[in-house]
Coordinates of C-alpha atoms in Angstrom, one line a residue:
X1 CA 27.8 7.1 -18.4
X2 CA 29.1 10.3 -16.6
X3 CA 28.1 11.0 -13.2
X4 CA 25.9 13.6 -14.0
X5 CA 23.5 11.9 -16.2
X6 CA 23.6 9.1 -13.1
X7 CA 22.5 12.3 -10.9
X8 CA 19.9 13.2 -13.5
X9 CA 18.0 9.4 -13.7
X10 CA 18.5 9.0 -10.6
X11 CA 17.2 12.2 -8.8
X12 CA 14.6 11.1 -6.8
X13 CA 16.4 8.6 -5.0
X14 CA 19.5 10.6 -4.4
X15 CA 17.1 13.5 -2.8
X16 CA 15.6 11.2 -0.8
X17 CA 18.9 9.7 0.6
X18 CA 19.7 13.4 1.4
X19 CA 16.3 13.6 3.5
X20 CA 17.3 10.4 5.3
X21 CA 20.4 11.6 6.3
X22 CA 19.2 15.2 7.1
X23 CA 16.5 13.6 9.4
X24 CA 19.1 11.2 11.1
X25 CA 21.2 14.2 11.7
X26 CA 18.3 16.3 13.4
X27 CA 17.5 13.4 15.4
X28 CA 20.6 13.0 16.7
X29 CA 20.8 17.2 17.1
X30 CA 18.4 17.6 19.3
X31 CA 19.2 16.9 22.9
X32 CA 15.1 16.8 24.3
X33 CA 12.9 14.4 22.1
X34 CA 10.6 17.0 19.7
X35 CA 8.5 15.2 17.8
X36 CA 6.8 18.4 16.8
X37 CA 9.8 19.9 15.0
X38 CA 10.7 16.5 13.9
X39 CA 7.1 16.3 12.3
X40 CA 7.4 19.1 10.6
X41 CA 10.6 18.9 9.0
X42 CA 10.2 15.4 7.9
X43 CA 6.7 16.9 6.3
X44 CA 8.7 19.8 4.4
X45 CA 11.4 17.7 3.5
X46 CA 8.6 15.1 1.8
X47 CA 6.9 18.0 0.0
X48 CA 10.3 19.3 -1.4
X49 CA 10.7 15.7 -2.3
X50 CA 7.1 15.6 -4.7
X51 CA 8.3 19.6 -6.0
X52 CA 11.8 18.2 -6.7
X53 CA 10.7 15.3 -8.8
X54 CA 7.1 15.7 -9.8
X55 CA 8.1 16.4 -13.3
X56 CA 8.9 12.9 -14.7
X57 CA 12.5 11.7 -15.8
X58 CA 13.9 8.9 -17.9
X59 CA 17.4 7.2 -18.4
X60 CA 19.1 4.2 -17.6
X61 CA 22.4 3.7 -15.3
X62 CA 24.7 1.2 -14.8
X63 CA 24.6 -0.8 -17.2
X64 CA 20.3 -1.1 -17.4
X65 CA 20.4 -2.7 -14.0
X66 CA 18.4 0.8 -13.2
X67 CA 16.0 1.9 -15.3
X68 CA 13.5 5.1 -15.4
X69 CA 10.8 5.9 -16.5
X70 CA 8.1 8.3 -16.8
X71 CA 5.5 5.9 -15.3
X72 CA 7.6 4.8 -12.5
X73 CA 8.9 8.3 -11.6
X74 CA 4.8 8.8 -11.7
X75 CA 4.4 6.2 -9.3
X76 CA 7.5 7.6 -6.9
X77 CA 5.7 10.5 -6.6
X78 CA 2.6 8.9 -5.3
X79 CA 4.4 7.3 -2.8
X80 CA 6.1 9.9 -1.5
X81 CA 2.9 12.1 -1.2
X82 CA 1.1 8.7 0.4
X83 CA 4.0 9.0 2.9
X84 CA 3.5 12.7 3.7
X85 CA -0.4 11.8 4.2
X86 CA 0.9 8.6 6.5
X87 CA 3.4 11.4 8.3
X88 CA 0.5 13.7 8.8
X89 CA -2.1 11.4 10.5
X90 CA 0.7 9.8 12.4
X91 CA 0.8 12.9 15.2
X92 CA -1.8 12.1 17.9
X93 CA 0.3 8.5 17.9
X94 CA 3.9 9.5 18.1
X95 CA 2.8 12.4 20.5
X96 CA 1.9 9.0 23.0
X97 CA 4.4 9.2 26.0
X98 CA 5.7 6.0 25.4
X99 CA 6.2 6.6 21.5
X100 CA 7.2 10.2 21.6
X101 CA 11.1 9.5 22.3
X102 CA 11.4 7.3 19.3
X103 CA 9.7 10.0 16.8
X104 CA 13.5 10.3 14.9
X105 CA 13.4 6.8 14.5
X106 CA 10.0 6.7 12.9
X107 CA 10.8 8.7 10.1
X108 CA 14.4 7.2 9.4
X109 CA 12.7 3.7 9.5
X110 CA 9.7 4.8 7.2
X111 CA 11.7 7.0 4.9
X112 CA 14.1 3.9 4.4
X113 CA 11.6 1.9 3.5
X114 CA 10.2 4.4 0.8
X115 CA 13.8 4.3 -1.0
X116 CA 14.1 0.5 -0.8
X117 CA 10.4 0.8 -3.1
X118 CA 12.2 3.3 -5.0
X119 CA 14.9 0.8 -6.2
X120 CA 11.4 -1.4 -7.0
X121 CA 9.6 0.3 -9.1
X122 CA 13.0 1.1 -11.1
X123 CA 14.9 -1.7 -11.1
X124 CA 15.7 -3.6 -14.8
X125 CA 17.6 -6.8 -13.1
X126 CA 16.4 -9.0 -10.6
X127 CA 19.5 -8.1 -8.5
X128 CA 18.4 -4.4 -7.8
X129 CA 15.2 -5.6 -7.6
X130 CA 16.1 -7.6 -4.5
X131 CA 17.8 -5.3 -2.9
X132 CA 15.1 -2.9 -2.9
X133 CA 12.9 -5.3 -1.9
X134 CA 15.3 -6.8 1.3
X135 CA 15.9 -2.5 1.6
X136 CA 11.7 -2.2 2.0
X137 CA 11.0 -5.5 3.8
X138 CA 13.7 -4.9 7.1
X139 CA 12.8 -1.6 8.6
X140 CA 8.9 -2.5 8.2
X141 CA 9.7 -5.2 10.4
X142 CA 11.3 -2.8 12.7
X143 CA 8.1 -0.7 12.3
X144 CA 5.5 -3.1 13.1
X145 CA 7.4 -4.0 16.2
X146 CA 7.7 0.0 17.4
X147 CA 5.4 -0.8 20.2
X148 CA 7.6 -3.5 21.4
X149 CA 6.9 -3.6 25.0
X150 CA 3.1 -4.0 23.5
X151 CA 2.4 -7.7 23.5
X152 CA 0.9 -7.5 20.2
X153 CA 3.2 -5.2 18.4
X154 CA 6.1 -7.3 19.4
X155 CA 4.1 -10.4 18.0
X156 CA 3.3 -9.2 14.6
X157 CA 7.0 -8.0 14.0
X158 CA 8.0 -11.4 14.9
X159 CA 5.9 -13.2 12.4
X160 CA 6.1 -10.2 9.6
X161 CA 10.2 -11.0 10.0
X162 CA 9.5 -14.5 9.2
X163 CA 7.0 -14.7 6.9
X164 CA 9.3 -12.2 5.5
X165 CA 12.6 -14.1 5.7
X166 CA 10.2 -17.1 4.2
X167 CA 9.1 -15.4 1.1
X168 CA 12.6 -13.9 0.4
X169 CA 14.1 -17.6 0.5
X170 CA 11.3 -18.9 -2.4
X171 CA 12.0 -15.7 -4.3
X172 CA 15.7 -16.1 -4.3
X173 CA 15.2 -19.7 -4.8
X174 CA 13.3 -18.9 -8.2
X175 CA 15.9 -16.0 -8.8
X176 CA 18.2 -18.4 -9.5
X177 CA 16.6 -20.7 -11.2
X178 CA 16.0 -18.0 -13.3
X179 CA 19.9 -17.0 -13.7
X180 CA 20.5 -20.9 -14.0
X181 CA 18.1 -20.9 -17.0
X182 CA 18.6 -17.6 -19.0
X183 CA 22.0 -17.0 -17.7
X184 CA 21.0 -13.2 -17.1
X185 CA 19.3 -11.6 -14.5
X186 CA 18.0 -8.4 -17.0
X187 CA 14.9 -8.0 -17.7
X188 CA 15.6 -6.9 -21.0
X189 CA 17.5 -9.9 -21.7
X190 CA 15.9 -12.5 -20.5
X191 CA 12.7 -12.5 -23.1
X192 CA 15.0 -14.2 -25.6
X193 CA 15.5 -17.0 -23.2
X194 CA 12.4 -17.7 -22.0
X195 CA 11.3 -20.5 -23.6
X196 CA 8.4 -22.0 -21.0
X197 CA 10.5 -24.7 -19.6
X198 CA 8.9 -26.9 -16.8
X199 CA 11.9 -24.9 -14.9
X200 CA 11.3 -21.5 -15.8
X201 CA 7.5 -22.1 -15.0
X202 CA 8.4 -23.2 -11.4
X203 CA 11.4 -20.2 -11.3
X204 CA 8.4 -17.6 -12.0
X205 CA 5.8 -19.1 -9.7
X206 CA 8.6 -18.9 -6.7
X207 CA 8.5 -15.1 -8.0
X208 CA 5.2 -14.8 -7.7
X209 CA 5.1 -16.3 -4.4
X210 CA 7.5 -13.8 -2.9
X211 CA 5.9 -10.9 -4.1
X212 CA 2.8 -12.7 -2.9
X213 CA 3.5 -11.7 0.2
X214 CA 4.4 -8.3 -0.2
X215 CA 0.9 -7.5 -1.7
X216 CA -1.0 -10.5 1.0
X217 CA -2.6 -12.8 -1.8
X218 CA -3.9 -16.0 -1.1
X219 CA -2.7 -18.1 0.0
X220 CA 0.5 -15.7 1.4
X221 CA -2.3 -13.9 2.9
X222 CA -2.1 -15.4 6.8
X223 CA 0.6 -13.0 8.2
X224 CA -1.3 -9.9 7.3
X225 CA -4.5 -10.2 9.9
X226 CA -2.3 -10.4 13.0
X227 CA 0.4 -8.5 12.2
X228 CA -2.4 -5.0 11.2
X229 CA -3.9 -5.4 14.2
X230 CA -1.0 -5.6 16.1
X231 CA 1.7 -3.0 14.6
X232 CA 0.7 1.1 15.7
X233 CA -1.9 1.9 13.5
X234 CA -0.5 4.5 11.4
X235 CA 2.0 1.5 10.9
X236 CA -0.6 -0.5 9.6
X237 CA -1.8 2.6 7.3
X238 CA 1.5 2.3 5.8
X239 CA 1.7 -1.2 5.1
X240 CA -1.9 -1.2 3.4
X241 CA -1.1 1.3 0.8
X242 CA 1.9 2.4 0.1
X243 CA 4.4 -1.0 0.6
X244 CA 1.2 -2.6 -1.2
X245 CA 1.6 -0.1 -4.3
X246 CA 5.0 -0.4 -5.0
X247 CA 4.8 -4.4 -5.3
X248 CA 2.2 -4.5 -7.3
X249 CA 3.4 -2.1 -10.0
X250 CA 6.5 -3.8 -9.5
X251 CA 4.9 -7.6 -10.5
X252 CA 3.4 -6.2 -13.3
X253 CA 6.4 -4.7 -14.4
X254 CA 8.5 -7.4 -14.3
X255 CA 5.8 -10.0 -15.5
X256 CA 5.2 -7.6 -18.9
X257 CA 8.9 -6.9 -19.2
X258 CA 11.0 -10.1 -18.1
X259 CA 8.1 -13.2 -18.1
X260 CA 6.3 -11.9 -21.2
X261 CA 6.8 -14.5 -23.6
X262 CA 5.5 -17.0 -20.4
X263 CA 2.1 -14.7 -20.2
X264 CA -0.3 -18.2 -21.2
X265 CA 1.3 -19.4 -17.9
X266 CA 1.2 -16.8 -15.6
X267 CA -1.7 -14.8 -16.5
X268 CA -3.9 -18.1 -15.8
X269 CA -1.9 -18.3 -12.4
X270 CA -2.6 -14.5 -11.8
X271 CA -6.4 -15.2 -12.4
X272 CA -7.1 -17.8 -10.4
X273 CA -5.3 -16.4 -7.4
X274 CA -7.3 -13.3 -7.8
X275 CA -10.7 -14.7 -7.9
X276 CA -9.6 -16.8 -4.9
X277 CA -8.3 -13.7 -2.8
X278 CA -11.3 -11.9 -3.3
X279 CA -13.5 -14.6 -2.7
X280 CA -11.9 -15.5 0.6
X281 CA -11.0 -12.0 1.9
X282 CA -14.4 -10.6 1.3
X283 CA -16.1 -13.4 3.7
X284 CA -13.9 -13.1 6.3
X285 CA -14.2 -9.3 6.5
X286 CA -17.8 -10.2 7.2
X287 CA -16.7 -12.2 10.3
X288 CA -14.4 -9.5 11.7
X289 CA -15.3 -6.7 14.5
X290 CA -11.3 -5.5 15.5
X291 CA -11.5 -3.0 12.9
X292 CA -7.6 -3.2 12.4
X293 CA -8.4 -7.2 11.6
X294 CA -11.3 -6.1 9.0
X295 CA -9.4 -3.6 7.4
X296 CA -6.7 -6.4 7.0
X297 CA -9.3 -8.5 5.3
X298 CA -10.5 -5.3 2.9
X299 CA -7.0 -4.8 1.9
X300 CA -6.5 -8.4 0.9
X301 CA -9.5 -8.1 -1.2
X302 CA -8.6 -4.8 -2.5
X303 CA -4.9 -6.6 -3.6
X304 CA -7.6 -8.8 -5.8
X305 CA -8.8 -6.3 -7.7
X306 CA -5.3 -5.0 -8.3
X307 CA -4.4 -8.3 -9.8
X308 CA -7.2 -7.0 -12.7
X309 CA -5.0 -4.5 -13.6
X310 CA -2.1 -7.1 -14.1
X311 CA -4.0 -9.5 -16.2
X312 CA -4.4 -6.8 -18.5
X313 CA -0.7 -6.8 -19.4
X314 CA -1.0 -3.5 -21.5
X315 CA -0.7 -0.1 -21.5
X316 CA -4.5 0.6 -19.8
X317 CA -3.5 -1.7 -17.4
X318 CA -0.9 -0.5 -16.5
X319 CA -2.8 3.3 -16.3
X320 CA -5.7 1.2 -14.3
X321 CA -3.2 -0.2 -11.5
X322 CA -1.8 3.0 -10.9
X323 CA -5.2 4.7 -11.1
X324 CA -6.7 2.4 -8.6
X325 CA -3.2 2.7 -6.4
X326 CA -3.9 6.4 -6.1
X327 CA -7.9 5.9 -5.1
X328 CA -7.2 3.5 -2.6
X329 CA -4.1 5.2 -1.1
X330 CA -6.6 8.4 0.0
X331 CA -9.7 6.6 0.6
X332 CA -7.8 3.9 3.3
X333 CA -5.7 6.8 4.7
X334 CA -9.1 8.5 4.9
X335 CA -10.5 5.5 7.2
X336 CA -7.0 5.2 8.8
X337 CA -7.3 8.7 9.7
X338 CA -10.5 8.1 11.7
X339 CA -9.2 4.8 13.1
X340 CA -6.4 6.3 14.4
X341 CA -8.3 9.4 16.1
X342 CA -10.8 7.3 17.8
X343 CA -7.9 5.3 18.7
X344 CA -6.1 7.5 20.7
X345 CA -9.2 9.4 22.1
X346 CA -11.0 5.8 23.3
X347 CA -8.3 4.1 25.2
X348 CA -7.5 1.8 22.2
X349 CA -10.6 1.4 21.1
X350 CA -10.8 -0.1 17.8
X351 CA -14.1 -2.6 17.9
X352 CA -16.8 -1.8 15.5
X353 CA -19.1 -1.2 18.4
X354 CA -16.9 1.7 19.9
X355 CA -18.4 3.5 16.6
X356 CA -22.0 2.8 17.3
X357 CA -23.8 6.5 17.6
X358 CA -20.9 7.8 16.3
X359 CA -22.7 10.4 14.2
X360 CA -24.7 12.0 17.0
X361 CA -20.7 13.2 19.1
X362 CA -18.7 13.5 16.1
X363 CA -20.4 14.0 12.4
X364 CA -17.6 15.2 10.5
X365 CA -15.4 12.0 11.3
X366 CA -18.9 10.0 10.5
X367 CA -18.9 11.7 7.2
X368 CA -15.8 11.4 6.6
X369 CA -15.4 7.8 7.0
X370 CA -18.6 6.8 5.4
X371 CA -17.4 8.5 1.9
X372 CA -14.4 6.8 2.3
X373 CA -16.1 3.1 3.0
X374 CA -18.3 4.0 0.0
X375 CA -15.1 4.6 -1.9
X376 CA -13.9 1.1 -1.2
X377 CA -17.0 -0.3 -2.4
X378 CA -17.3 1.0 -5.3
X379 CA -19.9 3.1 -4.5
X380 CA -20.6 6.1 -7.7
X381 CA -19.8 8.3 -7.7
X382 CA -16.8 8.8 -5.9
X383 CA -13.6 7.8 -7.2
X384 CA -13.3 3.7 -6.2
X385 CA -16.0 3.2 -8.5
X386 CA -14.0 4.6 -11.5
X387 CA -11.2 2.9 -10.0
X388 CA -12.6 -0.6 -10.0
X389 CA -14.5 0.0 -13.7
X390 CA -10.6 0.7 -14.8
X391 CA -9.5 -2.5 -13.6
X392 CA -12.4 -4.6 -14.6
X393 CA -12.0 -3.1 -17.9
X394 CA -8.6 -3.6 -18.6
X395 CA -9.2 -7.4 -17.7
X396 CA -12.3 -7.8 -19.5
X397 CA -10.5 -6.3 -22.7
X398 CA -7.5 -8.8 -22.1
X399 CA -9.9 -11.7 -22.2
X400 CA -10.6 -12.2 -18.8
X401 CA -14.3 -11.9 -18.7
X402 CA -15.3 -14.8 -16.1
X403 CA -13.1 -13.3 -13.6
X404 CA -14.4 -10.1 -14.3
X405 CA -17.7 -10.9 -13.8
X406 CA -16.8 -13.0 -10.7
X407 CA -15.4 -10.1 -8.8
X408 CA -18.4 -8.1 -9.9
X409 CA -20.1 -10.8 -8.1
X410 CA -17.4 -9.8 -5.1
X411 CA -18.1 -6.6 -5.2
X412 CA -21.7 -7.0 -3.8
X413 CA -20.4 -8.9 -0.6
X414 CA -17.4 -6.1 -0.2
X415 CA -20.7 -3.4 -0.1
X416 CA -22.3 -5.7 2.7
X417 CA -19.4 -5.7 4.8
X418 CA -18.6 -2.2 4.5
X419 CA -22.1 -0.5 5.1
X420 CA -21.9 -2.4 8.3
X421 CA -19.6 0.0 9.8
X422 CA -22.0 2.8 8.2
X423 CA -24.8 1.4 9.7
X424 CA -23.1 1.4 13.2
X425 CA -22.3 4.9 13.0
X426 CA -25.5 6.0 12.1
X427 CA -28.7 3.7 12.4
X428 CA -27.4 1.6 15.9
X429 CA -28.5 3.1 19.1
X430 CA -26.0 3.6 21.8
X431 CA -27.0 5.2 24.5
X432 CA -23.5 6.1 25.6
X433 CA -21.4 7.2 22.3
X434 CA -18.2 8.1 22.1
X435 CA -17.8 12.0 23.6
X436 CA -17.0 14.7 21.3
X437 CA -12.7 15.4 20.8
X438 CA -10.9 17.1 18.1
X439 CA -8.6 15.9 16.6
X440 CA -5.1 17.4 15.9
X441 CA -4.3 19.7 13.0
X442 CA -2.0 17.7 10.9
X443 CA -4.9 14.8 11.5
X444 CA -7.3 16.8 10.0
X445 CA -5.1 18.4 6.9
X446 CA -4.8 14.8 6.2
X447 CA -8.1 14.0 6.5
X448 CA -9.2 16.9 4.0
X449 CA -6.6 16.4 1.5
X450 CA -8.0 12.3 1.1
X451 CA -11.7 14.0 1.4
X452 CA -10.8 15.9 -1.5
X453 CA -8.8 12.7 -3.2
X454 CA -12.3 10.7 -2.8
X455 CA -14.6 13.1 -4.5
X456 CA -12.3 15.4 -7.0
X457 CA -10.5 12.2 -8.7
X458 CA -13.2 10.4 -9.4
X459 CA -14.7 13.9 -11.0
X460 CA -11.5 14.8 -13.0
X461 CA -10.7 12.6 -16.2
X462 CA -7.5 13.9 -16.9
X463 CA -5.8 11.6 -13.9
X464 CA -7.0 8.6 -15.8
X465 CA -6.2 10.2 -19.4
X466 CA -2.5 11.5 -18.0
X467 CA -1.6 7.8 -16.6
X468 CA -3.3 6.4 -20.1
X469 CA -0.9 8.7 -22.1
X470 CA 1.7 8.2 -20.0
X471 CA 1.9 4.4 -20.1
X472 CA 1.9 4.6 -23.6
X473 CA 4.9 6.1 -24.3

């Protein structure tokens, strides 16, 4: 393969590597810390990145160990631009005194991380694979410790590291039971070994496991409370949508393309740890008041109803897991966004009651976050309802009705939980609300754009048909 057609498949990742390096180099450049400039050349550099490579590419290099394609450069491009939204609403945070000095290091971290999901989502052996996932799973640990001389930023990067290096170890213990089995680590060549031995069973649940962590299913669910409420919270943004996305379109890429002829065994696995997630996540959100903690608990559940899209194993499911990735990415930045403002307005304020009265100081946050909640929920007619009736569908059509109708059943206690915020902002006295603030520019750009995401993409059909035609190709 000449180098060129390697620079063509691989375009989006070598782009990005250029905007790593250019934003090392600036950081190093300028002599005063200027987290301004540094803002807004790490934002121009990510929209030349969804410009550059928003038209979709194919191809294969080296050998198949990386392969492209048009749903997966899709799926690059929505994590870039939920990277630029994450970038946007992180200002009021890395404008802090004692974060402003380490701006340059934000964006090298968090760009890194976006390449090492690159590799992910495009990887056709287990070997790139892992190193995009060891490439993703490092600098986040360096991220949710930014705060370090916070006592609880320096404790969730301690136990995100070693949940971490504990996840890794089962996945590379399965990988090689895998490679000890088929004697390739290809996905395209390994269908014709699987044959459902007691060993290749146990070599694709150790998979499972370690991407079980990466998307915080149960029971590889326990790091993720702690280690959201204690990373920065734009941090903890990032982590709920973005490393979330690119693992799960990642397991159900290699579960359809390497563990298909095993899909008896691990679509009854998938199913039960889905109904299970939901189940459990959805009553402890109930108990939670840290807002950081019950958005921990929402995401969890929100991972379940991912895992719909999975057990579908086709073409719409594949359409519905990137469908719903999209959804949630705006309407959790969207409450992120909020979160974050308060935040840094309130002295650190991130209890439910901080937001009781909130409507009466500040209704356009109020609004803002209620569309977003009812986004979450399901709520028609904004987009998380179409979202969610994707999912359910593509299950229900694989066969799956009883968990379908058991995360209907979910579904009710997620609305609970989430109209209790609502009701805080709007129906619980407080005599002493939060004051009036404005929040910065970029905060609220951000805050439009997902306003926009919540209530145009459940309105326009042609995302879902696009991703549908798309996934069949």
């Amino acid at each position: 393969m000449d180098i060129s057609a390697i620079f063509s498949t691989m375009q989006a990742e070598i782009s990005l590597a250029v905007i790593l390096i250019i934003m090392l180099l600036a950081d190093l450049i300028l002599k005063q810390p200027n987290h301004k400039a540094l803002q807004g050349l790490a934002c121009g550099l990510l929209v030349v990145q969804i410009a550059l490579n928003i038209v979709p590419v194919t191809g294969e290099a080296f050998g198949g160990m990386f392969v492209n394609t048009s749903m997966s450069s899709i799926v690059k491009t929505v994590l870039t631009a939920g990277t630029l939204l994450v970038f946007m609403q992180a200002d009021s945070w890395i404008n802090r005194e004692d974060s402003r000095h380490k701006a340059g290091e934000f964006y090298v971290l968090t760009l890194s991380t976006l390449l090492g999901m690159y590799y992910m989502v495009s990887a056709g052996s287990f070997l790139l694979f892992y190193v995009g996932l060891e490439l993703a799973s490092i600098p986040l640990a360096c991220l949710v410790a930014f705060d370090k001389y916070r006592r609880q930023s320096a404790e969730a990067g301690t136990k995100f590291i070693l949940n971490a290096m504990f996840s890794s170890a089962l996945m590379l213990y399965g990988l090689s039971l895998i490679y000890g089995t088929c004697g390739t680590m290809y996905f395209a060549d390994m269908t014709a070994m699987l044959t459902g031995t007691p060993l290749q069973i146990l070599a694709m649940v150790l998979f499972f496991a370690g991407l079980g962590f990466k998307l915080s299913l149960v029971p590889f669910h326990m790091w993720t409370p702690d280690t959201y409420q204690g990373a920065p919270t734009s941090i903890t943004a990032y982590l709920s949508v973005i490393s979330k996305g690119a693992a799960a379109f990642a397991l159900m890429s290699i579960l359809v393309k390497a563990f298909g002829p095993m899909i008896e065994n691990w679509s009854l696995l998938i199913a039960i740890v889905t109904v299970v997630t939901i189940t459990l996540a959805n009553i402890m959100a109930i108990l939670q008041h840290d807002l950081k903690r019950f958005m921990a608990y929402s995401s969890i559940s929100q991972a379940g109803y991912i895992m719909l899209a999975v057990l579908g194993a086709d073409g719409q499911g594949m359409a519905s897991l990137v469908y719903y990735v999209i959804v949630y990415i705006v309407a959790n930045l969207a409450v992120f966004g909020v979160i974050t403002t308060v935040e840094q307005h309130n002295n650190g304020r991130v209890d439910r009651e901080a937001y009781n009265g909130f409507y009466k100081t500040n209704p356009h946050l109020s609004f803002i976050m209620t569309l977003a909640l009812f986004s979450l929920g399901g709520i028609p007619p904004f987009a998380g309802f179409f979202s969610k009736f994707f999912v359910f569908a593509s299950a229900f059509h694989a066969g799956h009705w009883l968990v379908v109708f058991l995360a209907l059943v979910n579904t009710i206690i997620s609305l609970y939980y989430y109209l209790l915020i609502v009701k805080a902002m709007y129906i619980t006295p407080n005599d002493n609300p939060l004051p009036t603030f404005r929040s910065s520019g970029m905060t609220r750009a951000c805050l439009v754009i997902c306003l926009l995401g919540i209530v145009l993409l459940g309105i326009c059909s042609n995302v879902f048909n696009t991703l549908s035609n798309v996934a069949l190709l």
